[in-house]
XYZ file of C-alpha atoms in Angstrom:
625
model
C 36.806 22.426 47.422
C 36.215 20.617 44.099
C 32.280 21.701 42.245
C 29.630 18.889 43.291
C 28.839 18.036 39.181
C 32.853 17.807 38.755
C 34.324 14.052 38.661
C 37.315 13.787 36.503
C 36.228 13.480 33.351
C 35.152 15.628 30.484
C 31.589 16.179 29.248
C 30.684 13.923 26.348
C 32.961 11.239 27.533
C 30.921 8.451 27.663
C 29.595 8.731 23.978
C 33.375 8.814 23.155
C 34.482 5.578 25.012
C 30.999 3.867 23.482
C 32.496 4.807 20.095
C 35.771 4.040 20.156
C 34.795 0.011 22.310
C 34.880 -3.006 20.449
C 31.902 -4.820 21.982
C 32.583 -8.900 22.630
C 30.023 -11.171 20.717
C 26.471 -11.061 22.034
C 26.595 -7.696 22.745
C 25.477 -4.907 20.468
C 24.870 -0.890 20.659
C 21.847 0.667 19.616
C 20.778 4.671 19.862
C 16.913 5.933 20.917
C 15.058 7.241 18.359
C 13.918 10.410 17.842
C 10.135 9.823 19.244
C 11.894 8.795 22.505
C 14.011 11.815 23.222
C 11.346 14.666 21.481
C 9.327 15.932 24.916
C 6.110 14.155 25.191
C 4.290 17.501 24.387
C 5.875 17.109 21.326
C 5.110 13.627 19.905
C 1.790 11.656 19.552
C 0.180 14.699 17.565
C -1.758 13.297 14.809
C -1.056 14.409 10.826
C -4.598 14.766 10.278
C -6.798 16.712 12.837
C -9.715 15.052 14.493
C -12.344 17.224 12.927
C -11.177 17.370 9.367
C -12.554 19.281 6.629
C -14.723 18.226 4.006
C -12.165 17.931 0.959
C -9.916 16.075 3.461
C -12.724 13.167 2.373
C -11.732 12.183 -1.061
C -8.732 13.253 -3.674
C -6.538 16.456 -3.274
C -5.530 16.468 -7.433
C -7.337 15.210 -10.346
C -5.215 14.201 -13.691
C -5.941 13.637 -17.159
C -3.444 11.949 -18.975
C -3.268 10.495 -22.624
C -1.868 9.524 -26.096
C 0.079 12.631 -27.763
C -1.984 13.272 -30.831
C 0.972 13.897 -32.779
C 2.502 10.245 -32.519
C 0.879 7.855 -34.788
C 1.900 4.758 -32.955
C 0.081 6.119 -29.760
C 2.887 5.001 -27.336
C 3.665 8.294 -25.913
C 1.526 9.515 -23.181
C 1.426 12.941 -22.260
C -0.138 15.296 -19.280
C -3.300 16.584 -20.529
C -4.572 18.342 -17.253
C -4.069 18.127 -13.994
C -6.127 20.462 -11.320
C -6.333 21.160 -7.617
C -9.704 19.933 -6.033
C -9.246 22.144 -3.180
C -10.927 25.703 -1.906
C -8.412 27.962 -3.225
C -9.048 29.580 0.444
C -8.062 26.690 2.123
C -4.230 25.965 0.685
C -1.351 27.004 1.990
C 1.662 24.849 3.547
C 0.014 24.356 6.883
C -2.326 22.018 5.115
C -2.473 18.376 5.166
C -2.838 18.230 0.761
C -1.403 17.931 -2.488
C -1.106 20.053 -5.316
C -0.886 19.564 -8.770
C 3.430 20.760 -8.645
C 3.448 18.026 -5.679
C 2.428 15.525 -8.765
C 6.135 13.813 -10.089
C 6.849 13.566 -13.951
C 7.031 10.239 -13.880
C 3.197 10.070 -12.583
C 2.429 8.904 -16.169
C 4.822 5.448 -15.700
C 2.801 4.144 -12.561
C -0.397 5.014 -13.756
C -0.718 3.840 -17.604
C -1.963 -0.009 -17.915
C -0.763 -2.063 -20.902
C -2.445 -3.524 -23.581
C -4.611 -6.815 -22.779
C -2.983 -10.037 -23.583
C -4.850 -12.847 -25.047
C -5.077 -16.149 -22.754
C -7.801 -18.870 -22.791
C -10.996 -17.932 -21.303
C -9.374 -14.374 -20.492
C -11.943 -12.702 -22.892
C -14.982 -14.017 -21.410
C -13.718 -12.989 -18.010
C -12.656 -9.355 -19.283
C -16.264 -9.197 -21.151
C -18.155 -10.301 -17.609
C -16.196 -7.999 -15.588
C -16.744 -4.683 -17.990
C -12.987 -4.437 -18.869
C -14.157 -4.770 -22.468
C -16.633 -2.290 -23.533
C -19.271 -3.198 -26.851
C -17.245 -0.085 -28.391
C -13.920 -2.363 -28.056
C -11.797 -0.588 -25.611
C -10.020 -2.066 -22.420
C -10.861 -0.508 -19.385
C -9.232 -0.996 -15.993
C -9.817 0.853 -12.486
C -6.443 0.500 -10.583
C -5.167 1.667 -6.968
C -1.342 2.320 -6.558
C 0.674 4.435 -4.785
C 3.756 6.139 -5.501
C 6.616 7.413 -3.427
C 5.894 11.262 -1.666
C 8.183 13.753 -2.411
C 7.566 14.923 1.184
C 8.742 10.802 2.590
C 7.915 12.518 6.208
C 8.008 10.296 9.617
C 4.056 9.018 8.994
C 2.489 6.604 7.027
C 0.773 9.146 5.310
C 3.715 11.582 4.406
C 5.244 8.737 2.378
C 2.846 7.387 0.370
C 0.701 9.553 -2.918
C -2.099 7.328 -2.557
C -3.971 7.250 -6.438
C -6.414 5.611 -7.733
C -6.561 5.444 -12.236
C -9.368 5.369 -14.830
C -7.362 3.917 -18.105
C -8.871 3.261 -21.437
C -7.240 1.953 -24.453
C -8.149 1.085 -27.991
C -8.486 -2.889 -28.232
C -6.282 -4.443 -31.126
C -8.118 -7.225 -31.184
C -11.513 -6.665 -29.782
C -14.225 -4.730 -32.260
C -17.188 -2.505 -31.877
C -20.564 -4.414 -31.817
C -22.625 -1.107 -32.101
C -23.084 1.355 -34.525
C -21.634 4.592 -34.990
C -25.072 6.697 -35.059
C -26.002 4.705 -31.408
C -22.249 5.876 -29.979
C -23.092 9.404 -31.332
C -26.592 9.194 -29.384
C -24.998 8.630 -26.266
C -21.789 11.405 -26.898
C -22.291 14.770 -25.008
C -22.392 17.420 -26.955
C -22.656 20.341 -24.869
C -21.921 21.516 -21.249
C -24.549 23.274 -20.156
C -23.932 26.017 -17.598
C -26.618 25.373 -14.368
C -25.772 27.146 -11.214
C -28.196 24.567 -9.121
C -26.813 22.730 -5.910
C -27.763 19.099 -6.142
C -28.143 18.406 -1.912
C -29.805 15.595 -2.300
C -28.815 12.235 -0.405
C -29.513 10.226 -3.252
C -27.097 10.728 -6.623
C -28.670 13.171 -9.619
C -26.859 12.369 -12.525
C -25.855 15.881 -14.723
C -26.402 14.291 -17.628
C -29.663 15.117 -19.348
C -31.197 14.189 -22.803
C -32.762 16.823 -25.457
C -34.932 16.625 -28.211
C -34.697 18.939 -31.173
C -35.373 18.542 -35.201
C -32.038 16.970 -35.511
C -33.350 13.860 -32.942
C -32.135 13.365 -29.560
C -28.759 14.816 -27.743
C -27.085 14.551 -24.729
C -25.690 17.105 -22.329
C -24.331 17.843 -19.213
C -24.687 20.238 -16.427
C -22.013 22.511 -15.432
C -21.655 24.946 -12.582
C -19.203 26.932 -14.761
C -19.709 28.775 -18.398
C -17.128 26.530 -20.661
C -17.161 28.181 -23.616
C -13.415 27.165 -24.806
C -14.180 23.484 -23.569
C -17.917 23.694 -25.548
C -15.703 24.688 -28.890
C -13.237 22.204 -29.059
C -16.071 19.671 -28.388
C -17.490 20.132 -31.361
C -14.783 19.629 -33.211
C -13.223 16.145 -34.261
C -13.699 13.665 -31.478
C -10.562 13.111 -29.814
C -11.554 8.873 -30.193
C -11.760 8.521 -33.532
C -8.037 10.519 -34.088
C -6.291 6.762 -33.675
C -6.873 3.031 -34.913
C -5.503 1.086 -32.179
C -3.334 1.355 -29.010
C -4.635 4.432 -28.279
C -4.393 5.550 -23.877
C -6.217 8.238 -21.914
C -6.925 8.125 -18.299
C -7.939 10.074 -15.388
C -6.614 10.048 -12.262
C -7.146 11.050 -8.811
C -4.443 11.768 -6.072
C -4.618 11.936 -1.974
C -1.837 12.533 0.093
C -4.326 10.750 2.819
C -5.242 6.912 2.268
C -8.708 8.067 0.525
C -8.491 4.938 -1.494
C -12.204 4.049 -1.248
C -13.779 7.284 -2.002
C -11.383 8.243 -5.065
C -12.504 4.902 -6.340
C -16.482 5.536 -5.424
C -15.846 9.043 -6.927
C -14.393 7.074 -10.724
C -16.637 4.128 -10.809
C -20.014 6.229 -10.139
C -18.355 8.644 -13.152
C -18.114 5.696 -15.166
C -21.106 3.960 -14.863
C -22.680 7.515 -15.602
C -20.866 8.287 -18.785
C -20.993 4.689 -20.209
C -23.985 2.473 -19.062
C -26.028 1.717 -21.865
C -29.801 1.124 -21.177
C -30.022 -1.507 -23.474
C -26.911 -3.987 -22.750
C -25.339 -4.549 -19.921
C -21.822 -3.766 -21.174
C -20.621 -0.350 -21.530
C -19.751 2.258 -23.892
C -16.723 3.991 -23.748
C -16.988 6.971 -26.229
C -18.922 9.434 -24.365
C -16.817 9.505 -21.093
C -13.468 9.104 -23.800
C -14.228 11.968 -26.050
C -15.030 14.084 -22.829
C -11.747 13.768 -21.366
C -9.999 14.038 -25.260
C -10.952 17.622 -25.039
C -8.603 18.601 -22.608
C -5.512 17.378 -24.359
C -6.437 21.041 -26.095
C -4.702 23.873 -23.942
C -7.535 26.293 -24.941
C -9.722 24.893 -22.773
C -10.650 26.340 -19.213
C -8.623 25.684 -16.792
C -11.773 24.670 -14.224
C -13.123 22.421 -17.011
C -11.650 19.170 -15.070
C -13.155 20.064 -11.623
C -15.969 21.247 -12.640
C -16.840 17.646 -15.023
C -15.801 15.664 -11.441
C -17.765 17.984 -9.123
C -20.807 16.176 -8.969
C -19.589 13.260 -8.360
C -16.959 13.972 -6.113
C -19.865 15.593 -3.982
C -22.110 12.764 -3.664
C -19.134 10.290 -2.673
C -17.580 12.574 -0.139
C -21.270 13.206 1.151
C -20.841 9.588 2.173
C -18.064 9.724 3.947
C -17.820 13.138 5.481
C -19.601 12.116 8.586
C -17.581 9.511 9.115
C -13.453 9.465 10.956
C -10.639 10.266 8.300
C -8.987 6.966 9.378
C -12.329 5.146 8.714
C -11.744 5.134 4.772
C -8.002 3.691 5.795
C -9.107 1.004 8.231
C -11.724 -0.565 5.505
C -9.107 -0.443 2.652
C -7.019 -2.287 4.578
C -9.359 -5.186 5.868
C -10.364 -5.492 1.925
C -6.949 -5.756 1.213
C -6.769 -8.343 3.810
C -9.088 -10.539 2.798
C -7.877 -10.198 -0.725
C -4.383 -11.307 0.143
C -6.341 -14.132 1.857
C -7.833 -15.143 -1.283
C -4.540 -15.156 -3.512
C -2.358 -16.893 -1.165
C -2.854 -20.436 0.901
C -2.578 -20.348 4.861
C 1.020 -21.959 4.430
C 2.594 -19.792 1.683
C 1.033 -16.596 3.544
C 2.955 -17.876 6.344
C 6.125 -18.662 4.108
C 5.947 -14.774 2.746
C 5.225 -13.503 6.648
C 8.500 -15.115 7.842
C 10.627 -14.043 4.905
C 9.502 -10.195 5.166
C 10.348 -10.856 9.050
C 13.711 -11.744 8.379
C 13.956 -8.494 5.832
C 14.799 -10.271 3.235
C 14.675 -9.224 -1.301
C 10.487 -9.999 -1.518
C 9.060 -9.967 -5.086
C 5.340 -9.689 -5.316
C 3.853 -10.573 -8.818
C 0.747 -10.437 -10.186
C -1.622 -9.280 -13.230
C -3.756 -7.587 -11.152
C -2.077 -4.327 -10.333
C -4.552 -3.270 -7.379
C -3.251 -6.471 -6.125
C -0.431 -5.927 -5.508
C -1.090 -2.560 -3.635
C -3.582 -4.561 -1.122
C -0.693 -7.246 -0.665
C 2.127 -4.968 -0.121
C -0.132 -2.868 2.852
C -1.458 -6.018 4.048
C 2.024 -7.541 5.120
C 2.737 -4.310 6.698
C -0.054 -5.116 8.795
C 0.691 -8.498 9.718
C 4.362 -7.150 10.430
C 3.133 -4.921 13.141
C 4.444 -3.565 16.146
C 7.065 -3.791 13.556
C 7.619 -1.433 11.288
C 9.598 -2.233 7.137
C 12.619 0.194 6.953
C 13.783 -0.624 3.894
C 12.690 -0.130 -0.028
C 8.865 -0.490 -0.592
C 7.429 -0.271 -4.078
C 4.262 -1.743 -4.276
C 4.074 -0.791 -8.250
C 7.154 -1.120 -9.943
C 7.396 0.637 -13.327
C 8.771 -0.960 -16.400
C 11.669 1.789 -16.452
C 12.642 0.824 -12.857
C 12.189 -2.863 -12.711
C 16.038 -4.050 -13.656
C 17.221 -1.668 -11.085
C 15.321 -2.477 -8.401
C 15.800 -5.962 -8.785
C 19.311 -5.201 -8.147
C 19.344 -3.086 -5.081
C 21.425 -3.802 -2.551
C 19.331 -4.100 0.217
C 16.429 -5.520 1.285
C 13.354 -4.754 -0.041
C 9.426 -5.454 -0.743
C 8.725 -4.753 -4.863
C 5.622 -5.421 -6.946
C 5.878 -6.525 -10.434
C 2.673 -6.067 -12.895
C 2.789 -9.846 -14.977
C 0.884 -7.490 -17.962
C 3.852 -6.279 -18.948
C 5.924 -7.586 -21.618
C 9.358 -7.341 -19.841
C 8.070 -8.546 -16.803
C 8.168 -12.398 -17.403
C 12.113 -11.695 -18.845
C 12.482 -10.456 -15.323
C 10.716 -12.631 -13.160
C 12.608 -15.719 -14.749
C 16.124 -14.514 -14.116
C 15.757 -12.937 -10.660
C 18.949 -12.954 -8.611
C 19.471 -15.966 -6.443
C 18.593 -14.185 -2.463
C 15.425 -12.887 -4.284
C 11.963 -14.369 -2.736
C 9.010 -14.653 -5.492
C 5.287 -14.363 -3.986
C 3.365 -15.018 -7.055
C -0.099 -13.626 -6.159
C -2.158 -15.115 -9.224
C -0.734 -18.834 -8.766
C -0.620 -18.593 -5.310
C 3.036 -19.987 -4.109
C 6.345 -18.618 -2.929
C 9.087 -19.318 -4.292
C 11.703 -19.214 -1.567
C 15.114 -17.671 -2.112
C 18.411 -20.092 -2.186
C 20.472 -17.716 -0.252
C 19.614 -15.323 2.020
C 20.655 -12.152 3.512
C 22.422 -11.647 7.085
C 22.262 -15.438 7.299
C 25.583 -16.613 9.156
C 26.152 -18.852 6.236
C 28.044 -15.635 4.618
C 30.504 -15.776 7.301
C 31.704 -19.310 6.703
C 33.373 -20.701 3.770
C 32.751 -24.055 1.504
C 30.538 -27.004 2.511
C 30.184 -25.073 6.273
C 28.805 -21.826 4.705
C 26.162 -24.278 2.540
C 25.403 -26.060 5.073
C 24.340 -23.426 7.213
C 22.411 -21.471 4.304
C 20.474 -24.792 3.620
C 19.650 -25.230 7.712
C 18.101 -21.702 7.740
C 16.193 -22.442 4.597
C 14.952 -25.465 6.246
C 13.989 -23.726 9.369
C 12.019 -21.307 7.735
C 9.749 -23.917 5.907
C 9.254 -25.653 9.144
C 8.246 -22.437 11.077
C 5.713 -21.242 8.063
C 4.317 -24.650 8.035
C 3.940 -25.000 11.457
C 2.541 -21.439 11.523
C 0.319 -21.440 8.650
C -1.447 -24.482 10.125
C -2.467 -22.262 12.678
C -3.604 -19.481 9.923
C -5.260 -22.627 8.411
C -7.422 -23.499 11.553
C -8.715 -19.855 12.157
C -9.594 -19.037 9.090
C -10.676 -22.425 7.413
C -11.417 -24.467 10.398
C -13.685 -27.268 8.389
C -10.823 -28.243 6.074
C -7.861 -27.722 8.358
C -9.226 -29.141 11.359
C -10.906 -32.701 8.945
C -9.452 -35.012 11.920
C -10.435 -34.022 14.495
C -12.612 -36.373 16.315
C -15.407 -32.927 17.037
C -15.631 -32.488 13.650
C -18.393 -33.576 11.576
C -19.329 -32.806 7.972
C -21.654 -29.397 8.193
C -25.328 -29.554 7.295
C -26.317 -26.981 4.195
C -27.439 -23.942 7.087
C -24.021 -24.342 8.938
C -21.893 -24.342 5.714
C -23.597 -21.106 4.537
C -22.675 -19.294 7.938
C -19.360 -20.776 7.907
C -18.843 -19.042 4.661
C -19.836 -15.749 5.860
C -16.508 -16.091 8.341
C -13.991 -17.478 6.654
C -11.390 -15.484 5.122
C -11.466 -13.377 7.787
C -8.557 -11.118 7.947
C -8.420 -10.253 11.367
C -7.912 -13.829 12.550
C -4.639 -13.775 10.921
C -3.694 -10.568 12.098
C -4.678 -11.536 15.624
C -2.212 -14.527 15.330
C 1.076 -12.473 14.163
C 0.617 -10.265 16.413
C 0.534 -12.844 19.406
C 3.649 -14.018 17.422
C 5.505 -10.908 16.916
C 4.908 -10.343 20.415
C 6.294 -13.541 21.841
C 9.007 -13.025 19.473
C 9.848 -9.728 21.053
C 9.023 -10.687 24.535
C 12.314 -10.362 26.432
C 13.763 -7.899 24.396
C 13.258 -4.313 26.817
C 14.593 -6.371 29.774
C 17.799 -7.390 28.116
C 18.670 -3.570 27.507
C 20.581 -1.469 29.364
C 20.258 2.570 28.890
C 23.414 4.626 29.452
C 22.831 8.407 29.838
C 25.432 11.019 30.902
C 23.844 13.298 33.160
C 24.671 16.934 33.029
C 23.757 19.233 36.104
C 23.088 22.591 35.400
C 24.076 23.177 32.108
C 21.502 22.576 29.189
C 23.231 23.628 26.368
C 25.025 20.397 26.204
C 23.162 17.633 24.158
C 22.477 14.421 25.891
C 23.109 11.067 23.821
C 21.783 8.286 25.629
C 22.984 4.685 24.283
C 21.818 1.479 24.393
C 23.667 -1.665 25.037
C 21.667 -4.929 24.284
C 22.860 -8.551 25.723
C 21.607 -10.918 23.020
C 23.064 -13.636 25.335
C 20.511 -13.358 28.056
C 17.954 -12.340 25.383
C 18.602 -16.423 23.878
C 18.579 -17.689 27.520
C 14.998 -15.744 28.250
C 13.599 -17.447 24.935
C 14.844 -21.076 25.625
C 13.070 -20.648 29.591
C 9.912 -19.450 27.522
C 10.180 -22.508 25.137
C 10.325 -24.648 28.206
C 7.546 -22.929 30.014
C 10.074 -21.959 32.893
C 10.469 -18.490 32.954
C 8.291 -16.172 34.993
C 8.683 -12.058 34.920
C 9.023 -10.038 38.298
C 6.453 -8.016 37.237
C 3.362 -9.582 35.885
C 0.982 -7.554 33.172
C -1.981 -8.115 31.777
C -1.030 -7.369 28.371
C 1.528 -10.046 28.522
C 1.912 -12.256 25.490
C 1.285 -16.116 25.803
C 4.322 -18.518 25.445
C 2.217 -20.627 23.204
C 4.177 -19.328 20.207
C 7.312 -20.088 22.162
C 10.565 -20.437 19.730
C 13.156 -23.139 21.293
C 17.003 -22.634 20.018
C 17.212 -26.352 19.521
C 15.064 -25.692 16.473
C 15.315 -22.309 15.369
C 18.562 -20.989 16.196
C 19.387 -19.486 12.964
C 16.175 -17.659 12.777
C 16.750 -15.717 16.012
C 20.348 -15.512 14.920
C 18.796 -13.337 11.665
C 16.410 -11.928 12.956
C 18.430 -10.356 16.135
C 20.671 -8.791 12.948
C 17.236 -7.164 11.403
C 16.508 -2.962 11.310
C 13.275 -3.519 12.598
C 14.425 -4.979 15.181
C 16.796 -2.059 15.935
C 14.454 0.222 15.913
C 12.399 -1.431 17.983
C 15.268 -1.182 20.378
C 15.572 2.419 19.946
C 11.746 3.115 20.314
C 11.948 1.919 23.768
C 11.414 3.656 26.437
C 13.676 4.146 29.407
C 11.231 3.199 32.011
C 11.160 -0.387 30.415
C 15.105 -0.967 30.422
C 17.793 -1.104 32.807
C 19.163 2.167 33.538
C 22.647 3.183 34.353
């Protein structure tokens, strides 16, 4: 008798034929992803636990970086210090944290800001916004993140979230206060106090003194810093360079801690430098503080224990609170802040261009900027996930590189630098430019996967100049509806409801405009309806192996894009109705017709995401053979 399981062919044969067949056009082969075939008891587990400790609340590393004291130009930065903010008890590799070994070499390249540059009215805005203290240095407070070494399967495995306190020496700005009124407000001494502070409300450690000499100003410490208390007294680290001098601090999270590191740097330096008598700041004290620990005599603890007050109080704020709290509100700020640099109908223009994964540029002065825009469009992108290159700060070292890569890819480019404007003028032709400060895109004049590359001549330009023209018309006619959610009074001037708001209803209108999560709410009905049709037009293949489990199953899966184009022109024309109705359906009233946008299903059917959307599927959803 011939075995049941046995029927003539050999195990692994399907995989074999899949590999070696030449599929006709419309038809393409796609493989499940790993979250599909891991066992369910498996997946879904969450990086960070639900009851997370209290240090999970704020950074994981604090750095001090600066300008090497031997060059006299000041353009070399160096690592001054850089310390765990951990319980020593509670590392080990089973936690959720960085360390300062985790922190790259080139940590110093993202974080460093550049010298101001003088434009009209810049000055007064610097002066207003306390990025120019009375003792002339520039100050900015900047969020970035940099690539993780780890890059694991979550959002937070690939991203070192950081957040940088930079000072530099003005060339151009000068002191408007006297040396003996900086020297006043310098700390002199750490003072070793082993009192909690468990108070609700923040106690600043700094204290004031009076003695024969006149006043001084000290600090409470819960450590003895007898090394750091020497080299204080010495020559003030400040006063060792004319001009162009750089230190920072900076702290690190391998969890999107964004708003608390910032809390935790702002409250520090509004303690050091807030001057009772002006309403600017002085740098000095807070500058000469962190100067000492370019020495290497100094305690090792010195850094942790100058932040542990305030680190305390901020994480006291949040440590109540869910992890993914801190993460949700970063990301509605940054939201609303992409809202505010970019029109309804550029937004729009940028949305469908990142869709399409095509070479994105994001430019801007403001570096945090361009952090808030890069996570934002990942947001707006959503079920959909970016699979390609995403640096949301692009150093000066990496920029002509980058531009250059291959594939697609989201970059942000600081406009403070010097090289930058080199760059941004010269960009390669299938490059898109979303200038955050001016607010426009410019679009690219060729673009990638197009089917323009497969023709030749006058055919190939026409179809590259079609697509182009499709794209406008879809991020017009979707940023009008970004337009009328967000900014219904000017958007929606004719309509024959609308009538010009009294003072009361202008006021509340204010309060909701700019609301991110109108936007969001429309791409997502959007992505959805774009995706609608996509699990029924797949078919699973699995070989099925009976009794033996050694052998590793390879499921494939074979998606008809033909039927796929024939279930989104029935949408368009309000015709087609699924066997099975759900309630989380999507509305057809962001319906795509072929007649008009044939090129943009055409690129978008040849996009990763888009694959792996395929390959996230489950089984259940798909035809099964």
């Amino acid at each position: 008798l011939v075995p049941i399981e046995y029927n003539g062919l050999s195990k692994g044969w399907m995989n074999r034929f899949l590999r070696q067949m030449e599929f006709p056009d419309g038809m393409s082969l796609h493989r499940p992803g790993p979250s599909v075939l891991l066992p369910k008891e498996n997946g879904g587990t969450s990086s960070t636990p639900p009851d997370a400790p209290v240090y999970f609340h704020n950074g994981d590393v604090a750095l001090v970086f600066g300008s090497d004291t031997g060059d006299e130009a000041a353009d070399k930065v160096q690592r001054f210090s850089c310390v765990s903010l951990q319980p020593e008890q509670e590392s080990g590799p089973s936690k959720k944290v960085l360390f300062p070994d985790d922190v790259p070499p080139i940590f110093e390249s993202y974080a460093v800001v550049p010298p101001f540059y003088e434009r009209p009215f810049q000055g007064m805005q610097d002066k207003k916004n306390s990025r120019i203290s009375i003792d002339g240095w520039e100050v900015s407070l900047t969020n970035f993140v940099i690539p993780s070494q780890a890059m694991g399967g979550s959002v937070d495995d690939k991203w070192m979230y950081c957040v940088s306190l930079v000072f530099r020496k003005s060339s151009s700005a000068r002191s408007q206060i006297s040396e003996r009124e900086i020297d006043n407000e310098c700390v002199c001494e750490l003072q070793h106090d082993d009192s909690a502070n468990e108070a609700k409300t923040f106690e600043s450690p700094l204290f004031y003194t009076e003695s024969e000499d006149g006043q001084s100003r000290k600090m409470k410490v819960q450590q003895e810093l007898k090394g750091f208390n020497s080299k204080l007294q010495e020559h003030k680290w400040s006063q060792q360079f004319a001009q162009g001098a750089t230190i920072g601090l900076a702290l690190i999270s391998s969890r999107n801690v964004t708003q608390a590191m910032r809390e935790t740097l702002s409250l520090l330096y509004e303690d050091f430098c807030s001057v009772k008598s002006s309403p600017r700041h002085l740098c000095q004290p807070l500058i000469d503080i962190l100067g000492v620990l370019s020495h290497s005599q100094v305690e090792k603890t010195s850094l942790s224990c100058l932040l542990q007050p305030y680190l305390a109080y901020t994480t006291s704020r949040w440590v109540h609170r869910p992890l993914s709290d801190q993460s949700d509100i970063y990301l509605e700020a940054a939201g609303i802040q992409l809202l505010q640099s970019l029109p309804p109908v550029p937004l729009a223009l940028a949305f469908v261009t990142l869709l399409l994964e095509q070479k994105v540029v994001f430019s801007s002065s403001r570096r945090g900027m361009l952090m808030s825009a890069s996570f934002a469009m990942m947001q707006l992108l959503k079920p959909l996930k970016w699979a390609h290159l995403q640096v949301p700060l692009v150093p000066v070292s990496m920029m002509n590189e980058l531009i250059h890569y291959p594939a697609p890819f989201l970059l942000g480019i600081p406009t403070d630098e010097k090289e930058s404007a080199a760059i941004l003028s010269t960009l390669p032709s299938d490059v898109t430019l979303v200038d955050l400060d001016v607010g426009r895109v410019i679009l690219a004049s060729v673009f990638a996967n197009d089917s323009s590359k497969s023709a030749e001549g006058e055919s190939g330009e026409a179809v590259a100049g079609a697509l182009r023209s499709q794209v406008l018309f879809l991020a017009e006619s979707l940023g009008g509806a970004f337009g009328a959610a967000i900014y219904r009074n000017s958007w929606c001037s004719d309509s024959p409801l609308q009538v010009i708001p009294n003072e009361r209803d202008m006021l509340a209108k204010q309060i909701d405009e700019g609301n991110f999560s109108e936007v969001l709410n429309i791409c997502e009905e959007f992505v959805s309806e774009l995706l609608s049709g996509i699990h029924p037009c797949c078919l699973w293949i699995e070989e099925k192996h009976d009794h033996e489990t050694s052998i590793r199953n390879e499921p494939a899966i074979i998606f008809d894009e033909d039927r796929f184009f024939h279930i989104k022109n029935l949408r368009a024309q309000g015709r087609y109705l699924p066997l099975i109705q759900k309630s989380d359906m999507p509305s057809a009233k962001f319906s795509l017709s072929l007649d008009h946008f044939d090129l943009i299903f055409e690129t978008f059917l040849r996009t990763q995401c888009l694959s792996s959307y395929i390959s996230d599927g489950n089984k259940e959803s798909m035809l099964f053979w």
